[in-house]
Amino acid sequence: MPRSRRIALVGHPHIVVAKGNAAGPLFFDDQDFESYLERIRENVREELFALYAFCLMRSEVRLVIEPKRLPLAQTIQRLHGAHARQINKKEKRSGHLFEGRFKSIIIDKDSIPAAVRAVHLWPVRKGRVRRTVLYPWSSHRAFVSTNDDW
C-alpha cells in the first residue's frame, strides 16, 4: 500500500519531529549538536526556512519552521541528509540515521507561540532537566538572552 501524500505548504509554519533509527542516537557528542545547528543557521541565512524554535535531543529533533523557498520535504531532506552523511562518515557506519519519514503538522500563525512553548518544554517533559533554561540544545536560551546569535 502506498504511503499517503504529505501535506505541507511553503509559507506556512510546521512542527517537525524526526527520531533516530530504532531509537538510536542522532548525536554522539557536542560537536554533532553544533554541526547540526550550523546547518540550521546556513539554511536560515539562505532563506530556505524561518526558524521559530528547536530542541535537539540525543535521539530526537523537534523544530518549528516555516519553509520559504522549497517544500518542507526538500528542506528537511537537505538538512537531515547532510547531517546523516556527516555522522555516518565520522562514526564509520552506514545506513539510515533517521527513522522513516519525519512527522510534520501544519499550524496557523496564531499557534506559533504555543508550538514554541511545547518544543522548549520537551526536555523538561522527558525528564532531562528541571528547567528549560538549563537545557543547552534548545532555542529557549535565545528567547531569554540578549545575545543575538539567532
PDB file of C-alpha atoms in Angstrom:
ATOM      1  CA  MET A   1       0.000   0.000   0.000  1.00  0.00           C
ATOM      2  CA  PRO A   2       1.490   3.389  -0.946  1.00  0.00           C
ATOM      3  CA  ARG A   3       2.042   5.861   1.807  1.00  0.00           C
ATOM      4  CA  SER A   4      -0.166   8.910   1.980  1.00  0.00           C
ATOM      5  CA  ARG A   5       0.990  12.142   0.444  1.00  0.00           C
ATOM      6  CA  ARG A   6       2.464  14.634   2.891  1.00  0.00           C
ATOM      7  CA  ILE A   7       0.508  17.859   3.170  1.00  0.00           C
ATOM      8  CA  ALA A   8       2.997  20.693   3.513  1.00  0.00           C
ATOM      9  CA  LEU A   9       2.745  24.276   2.376  1.00  0.00           C
ATOM     10  CA  VAL A  10       5.519  26.736   1.625  1.00  0.00           C
ATOM     11  CA  GLY A  11       4.979  29.890   3.655  1.00  0.00           C
ATOM     12  CA  HIS A  12       3.123  28.135   6.487  1.00  0.00           C
ATOM     13  CA  PRO A  13       4.658  27.140   9.835  1.00  0.00           C
ATOM     14  CA  HIS A  14       5.121  23.461  10.670  1.00  0.00           C
ATOM     15  CA  ILE A  15       6.074  21.434  13.703  1.00  0.00           C
ATOM     16  CA  VAL A  16       8.610  18.807  12.612  1.00  0.00           C
ATOM     17  CA  VAL A  17       9.626  15.745  14.644  1.00  0.00           C
ATOM     18  CA  ALA A  18      12.338  13.346  13.500  1.00  0.00           C
ATOM     19  CA  LYS A  19      13.653  10.388  15.502  1.00  0.00           C
ATOM     20  CA  GLY A  20      16.737   8.221  15.363  1.00  0.00           C
ATOM     21  CA  ASN A  21      16.507   4.893  13.569  1.00  0.00           C
ATOM     22  CA  ALA A  22      15.473   2.145  16.032  1.00  0.00           C
ATOM     23  CA  ALA A  23      15.566   4.796  18.796  1.00  0.00           C
ATOM     24  CA  GLY A  24      19.294   5.143  18.124  1.00  0.00           C
ATOM     25  CA  PRO A  25      21.264   8.336  18.576  1.00  0.00           C
ATOM     26  CA  LEU A  26      21.252  11.191  16.102  1.00  0.00           C
ATOM     27  CA  PHE A  27      24.017  12.968  18.012  1.00  0.00           C
ATOM     28  CA  PHE A  28      27.041  11.268  19.557  1.00  0.00           C
ATOM     29  CA  ASP A  29      28.793  14.280  21.115  1.00  0.00           C
ATOM     30  CA  ASP A  30      28.580  18.062  21.462  1.00  0.00           C
ATOM     31  CA  GLN A  31      30.315  18.550  18.102  1.00  0.00           C
ATOM     32  CA  ASP A  32      27.433  16.714  16.392  1.00  0.00           C
ATOM     33  CA  PHE A  33      24.892  19.049  18.015  1.00  0.00           C
ATOM     34  CA  GLU A  34      26.963  22.071  16.994  1.00  0.00           C
ATOM     35  CA  SER A  35      27.307  20.942  13.366  1.00  0.00           C
ATOM     36  CA  TYR A  36      23.537  20.344  13.114  1.00  0.00           C
ATOM     37  CA  LEU A  37      22.895  23.835  14.493  1.00  0.00           C
ATOM     38  CA  GLU A  38      25.369  25.288  11.985  1.00  0.00           C
ATOM     39  CA  ARG A  39      23.422  23.593   9.175  1.00  0.00           C
ATOM     40  CA  ILE A  40      20.236  25.163  10.514  1.00  0.00           C
ATOM     41  CA  ARG A  41      21.942  28.580  10.563  1.00  0.00           C
ATOM     42  CA  GLU A  42      23.081  28.106   6.947  1.00  0.00           C
ATOM     43  CA  ASN A  43      19.552  27.217   5.827  1.00  0.00           C
ATOM     44  CA  VAL A  44      18.121  30.242   7.623  1.00  0.00           C
ATOM     45  CA  ARG A  45      20.771  32.521   6.048  1.00  0.00           C
ATOM     46  CA  GLU A  46      19.922  31.063   2.624  1.00  0.00           C
ATOM     47  CA  GLU A  47      16.274  31.837   3.442  1.00  0.00           C
ATOM     48  CA  LEU A  48      15.176  28.248   2.889  1.00  0.00           C
ATOM     49  CA  PHE A  49      13.095  28.445   6.055  1.00  0.00           C
ATOM     50  CA  ALA A  50      12.310  30.634   9.028  1.00  0.00           C
ATOM     51  CA  LEU A  51      13.153  29.014  12.343  1.00  0.00           C
ATOM     52  CA  TYR A  52      10.887  29.665  15.309  1.00  0.00           C
ATOM     53  CA  ALA A  53      12.169  27.043  17.746  1.00  0.00           C
ATOM     54  CA  PHE A  54      14.273  23.926  18.024  1.00  0.00           C
ATOM     55  CA  CYS A  55      15.045  21.237  20.557  1.00  0.00           C
ATOM     56  CA  LEU A  56      17.726  18.671  19.828  1.00  0.00           C
ATOM     57  CA  MET A  57      17.868  15.559  21.952  1.00  0.00           C
ATOM     58  CA  ARG A  58      20.195  12.608  21.604  1.00  0.00           C
ATOM     59  CA  SER A  59      17.705  10.579  19.559  1.00  0.00           C
ATOM     60  CA  GLU A  60      15.099  13.162  18.527  1.00  0.00           C
ATOM     61  CA  VAL A  61      14.805  16.542  16.809  1.00  0.00           C
ATOM     62  CA  ARG A  62      11.866  18.927  17.198  1.00  0.00           C
ATOM     63  CA  LEU A  63      11.617  22.036  15.050  1.00  0.00           C
ATOM     64  CA  VAL A  64       9.086  24.786  14.466  1.00  0.00           C
ATOM     65  CA  ILE A  65       9.894  26.084  10.995  1.00  0.00           C
ATOM     66  CA  GLU A  66       8.290  27.812   8.058  1.00  0.00           C
ATOM     67  CA  PRO A  67       9.576  26.744   4.619  1.00  0.00           C
ATOM     68  CA  LYS A  68      10.258  29.763   2.425  1.00  0.00           C
ATOM     69  CA  ARG A  69      11.609  28.652  -0.969  1.00  0.00           C
ATOM     70  CA  LEU A  70      11.422  24.861  -1.092  1.00  0.00           C
ATOM     71  CA  PRO A  71       8.730  22.421   0.013  1.00  0.00           C
ATOM     72  CA  LEU A  72       9.108  21.118   3.550  1.00  0.00           C
ATOM     73  CA  ALA A  73      10.229  17.636   2.455  1.00  0.00           C
ATOM     74  CA  GLN A  74      13.090  19.014   0.345  1.00  0.00           C
ATOM     75  CA  THR A  75      14.125  21.399   3.099  1.00  0.00           C
ATOM     76  CA  ILE A  76      14.280  18.665   5.737  1.00  0.00           C
ATOM     77  CA  GLN A  77      15.886  16.204   3.319  1.00  0.00           C
ATOM     78  CA  ARG A  78      18.658  18.705   2.692  1.00  0.00           C
ATOM     79  CA  LEU A  79      19.177  19.331   6.418  1.00  0.00           C
ATOM     80  CA  HIS A  80      18.956  15.724   7.580  1.00  0.00           C
ATOM     81  CA  GLY A  81      20.748  14.219   4.585  1.00  0.00           C
ATOM     82  CA  ALA A  82      23.827  16.357   5.230  1.00  0.00           C
ATOM     83  CA  HIS A  83      23.713  15.514   8.946  1.00  0.00           C
ATOM     84  CA  ALA A  84      23.360  11.774   8.272  1.00  0.00           C
ATOM     85  CA  ARG A  85      26.289  11.781   5.817  1.00  0.00           C
ATOM     86  CA  GLN A  86      28.483  13.582   8.336  1.00  0.00           C
ATOM     87  CA  ILE A  87      27.569  11.247  11.211  1.00  0.00           C
ATOM     88  CA  ASN A  88      27.980   8.103   9.089  1.00  0.00           C
ATOM     89  CA  LYS A  89      31.420   9.244   7.951  1.00  0.00           C
ATOM     90  CA  LYS A  90      32.522  10.278  11.439  1.00  0.00           C
ATOM     91  CA  GLU A  91      31.230   7.134  13.156  1.00  0.00           C
ATOM     92  CA  LYS A  92      32.349   4.840  10.296  1.00  0.00           C
ATOM     93  CA  ARG A  93      28.852   3.482   9.864  1.00  0.00           C
ATOM     94  CA  SER A  94      26.379   3.170   7.043  1.00  0.00           C
ATOM     95  CA  GLY A  95      22.647   3.062   6.664  1.00  0.00           C
ATOM     96  CA  HIS A  96      19.802   5.192   7.861  1.00  0.00           C
ATOM     97  CA  LEU A  97      20.342   7.590  10.729  1.00  0.00           C
ATOM     98  CA  PHE A  98      16.752   8.837  10.885  1.00  0.00           C
ATOM     99  CA  GLU A  99      13.760   6.545  11.364  1.00  0.00           C
ATOM    100  CA  GLY A 100      11.404   6.570   8.386  1.00  0.00           C
ATOM    101  CA  ARG A 101       9.658   9.776   7.452  1.00  0.00           C
ATOM    102  CA  PHE A 102       9.785  12.754   9.737  1.00  0.00           C
ATOM    103  CA  LYS A 103       6.450  13.779  11.177  1.00  0.00           C
ATOM    104  CA  SER A 104       5.055  17.218  10.484  1.00  0.00           C
ATOM    105  CA  ILE A 105       1.991  19.211  11.414  1.00  0.00           C
ATOM    106  CA  ILE A 106       0.913  22.426   9.723  1.00  0.00           C
ATOM    107  CA  ILE A 107      -0.055  25.076  12.236  1.00  0.00           C
ATOM    108  CA  ASP A 108      -1.553  28.514  11.787  1.00  0.00           C
ATOM    109  CA  LYS A 109       0.472  31.607  12.639  1.00  0.00           C
ATOM    110  CA  ASP A 110      -1.578  32.193  15.794  1.00  0.00           C
ATOM    111  CA  SER A 111      -0.412  28.801  17.127  1.00  0.00           C
ATOM    112  CA  ILE A 112       3.305  29.547  16.802  1.00  0.00           C
ATOM    113  CA  PRO A 113       3.734  30.712  20.452  1.00  0.00           C
ATOM    114  CA  ALA A 114       2.108  27.526  21.786  1.00  0.00           C
ATOM    115  CA  ALA A 115       4.225  25.358  19.457  1.00  0.00           C
ATOM    116  CA  VAL A 116       7.417  27.138  20.524  1.00  0.00           C
ATOM    117  CA  ARG A 117       6.483  26.660  24.171  1.00  0.00           C
ATOM    118  CA  ALA A 118       5.810  22.950  23.643  1.00  0.00           C
ATOM    119  CA  VAL A 119       9.159  22.456  21.879  1.00  0.00           C
ATOM    120  CA  HIS A 120      11.028  24.329  24.619  1.00  0.00           C
ATOM    121  CA  LEU A 121       9.310  22.323  27.363  1.00  0.00           C
ATOM    122  CA  TRP A 122      10.090  18.988  25.723  1.00  0.00           C
ATOM    123  CA  PRO A 123      13.355  18.305  27.676  1.00  0.00           C
ATOM    124  CA  VAL A 124      11.510  19.014  30.933  1.00  0.00           C
ATOM    125  CA  ARG A 125       8.655  16.675  29.972  1.00  0.00           C
ATOM    126  CA  LYS A 126      11.168  13.952  29.064  1.00  0.00           C
ATOM    127  CA  GLY A 127      12.892  14.392  32.458  1.00  0.00           C
ATOM    128  CA  ARG A 128      16.245  15.608  31.042  1.00  0.00           C
ATOM    129  CA  VAL A 129      16.236  18.855  33.043  1.00  0.00           C
ATOM    130  CA  ARG A 130      14.037  20.517  35.628  1.00  0.00           C
ATOM    131  CA  ARG A 131      14.075  23.969  33.988  1.00  0.00           C
ATOM    132  CA  THR A 132      14.102  24.775  30.286  1.00  0.00           C
ATOM    133  CA  VAL A 133      16.908  27.305  30.620  1.00  0.00           C
ATOM    134  CA  LEU A 134      19.235  24.518  31.760  1.00  0.00           C
ATOM    135  CA  TYR A 135      18.948  22.515  28.535  1.00  0.00           C
ATOM    136  CA  PRO A 136      21.815  23.513  26.185  1.00  0.00           C
ATOM    137  CA  TRP A 137      20.414  22.211  22.862  1.00  0.00           C
ATOM    138  CA  SER A 138      17.220  24.216  22.671  1.00  0.00           C
ATOM    139  CA  SER A 139      16.400  27.661  21.300  1.00  0.00           C
ATOM    140  CA  HIS A 140      14.906  28.616  24.671  1.00  0.00           C
ATOM    141  CA  ARG A 141      18.126  30.355  25.714  1.00  0.00           C
ATOM    142  CA  ALA A 142      17.911  32.581  22.631  1.00  0.00           C
ATOM    143  CA  PHE A 143      14.421  33.649  23.723  1.00  0.00           C
ATOM    144  CA  VAL A 144      15.562  34.703  27.189  1.00  0.00           C
ATOM    145  CA  SER A 145      19.007  36.018  26.225  1.00  0.00           C
ATOM    146  CA  THR A 146      20.041  39.422  24.949  1.00  0.00           C
ATOM    147  CA  ASN A 147      22.614  37.754  22.683  1.00  0.00           C
ATOM    148  CA  ASP A 148      21.588  37.981  19.025  1.00  0.00           C
ATOM    149  CA  ASP A 149      23.185  34.662  17.984  1.00  0.00           C
ATOM    150  CA  TRP A 150      19.868  33.523  16.465  1.00  0.00           C
TER     151      TRP A 150
END
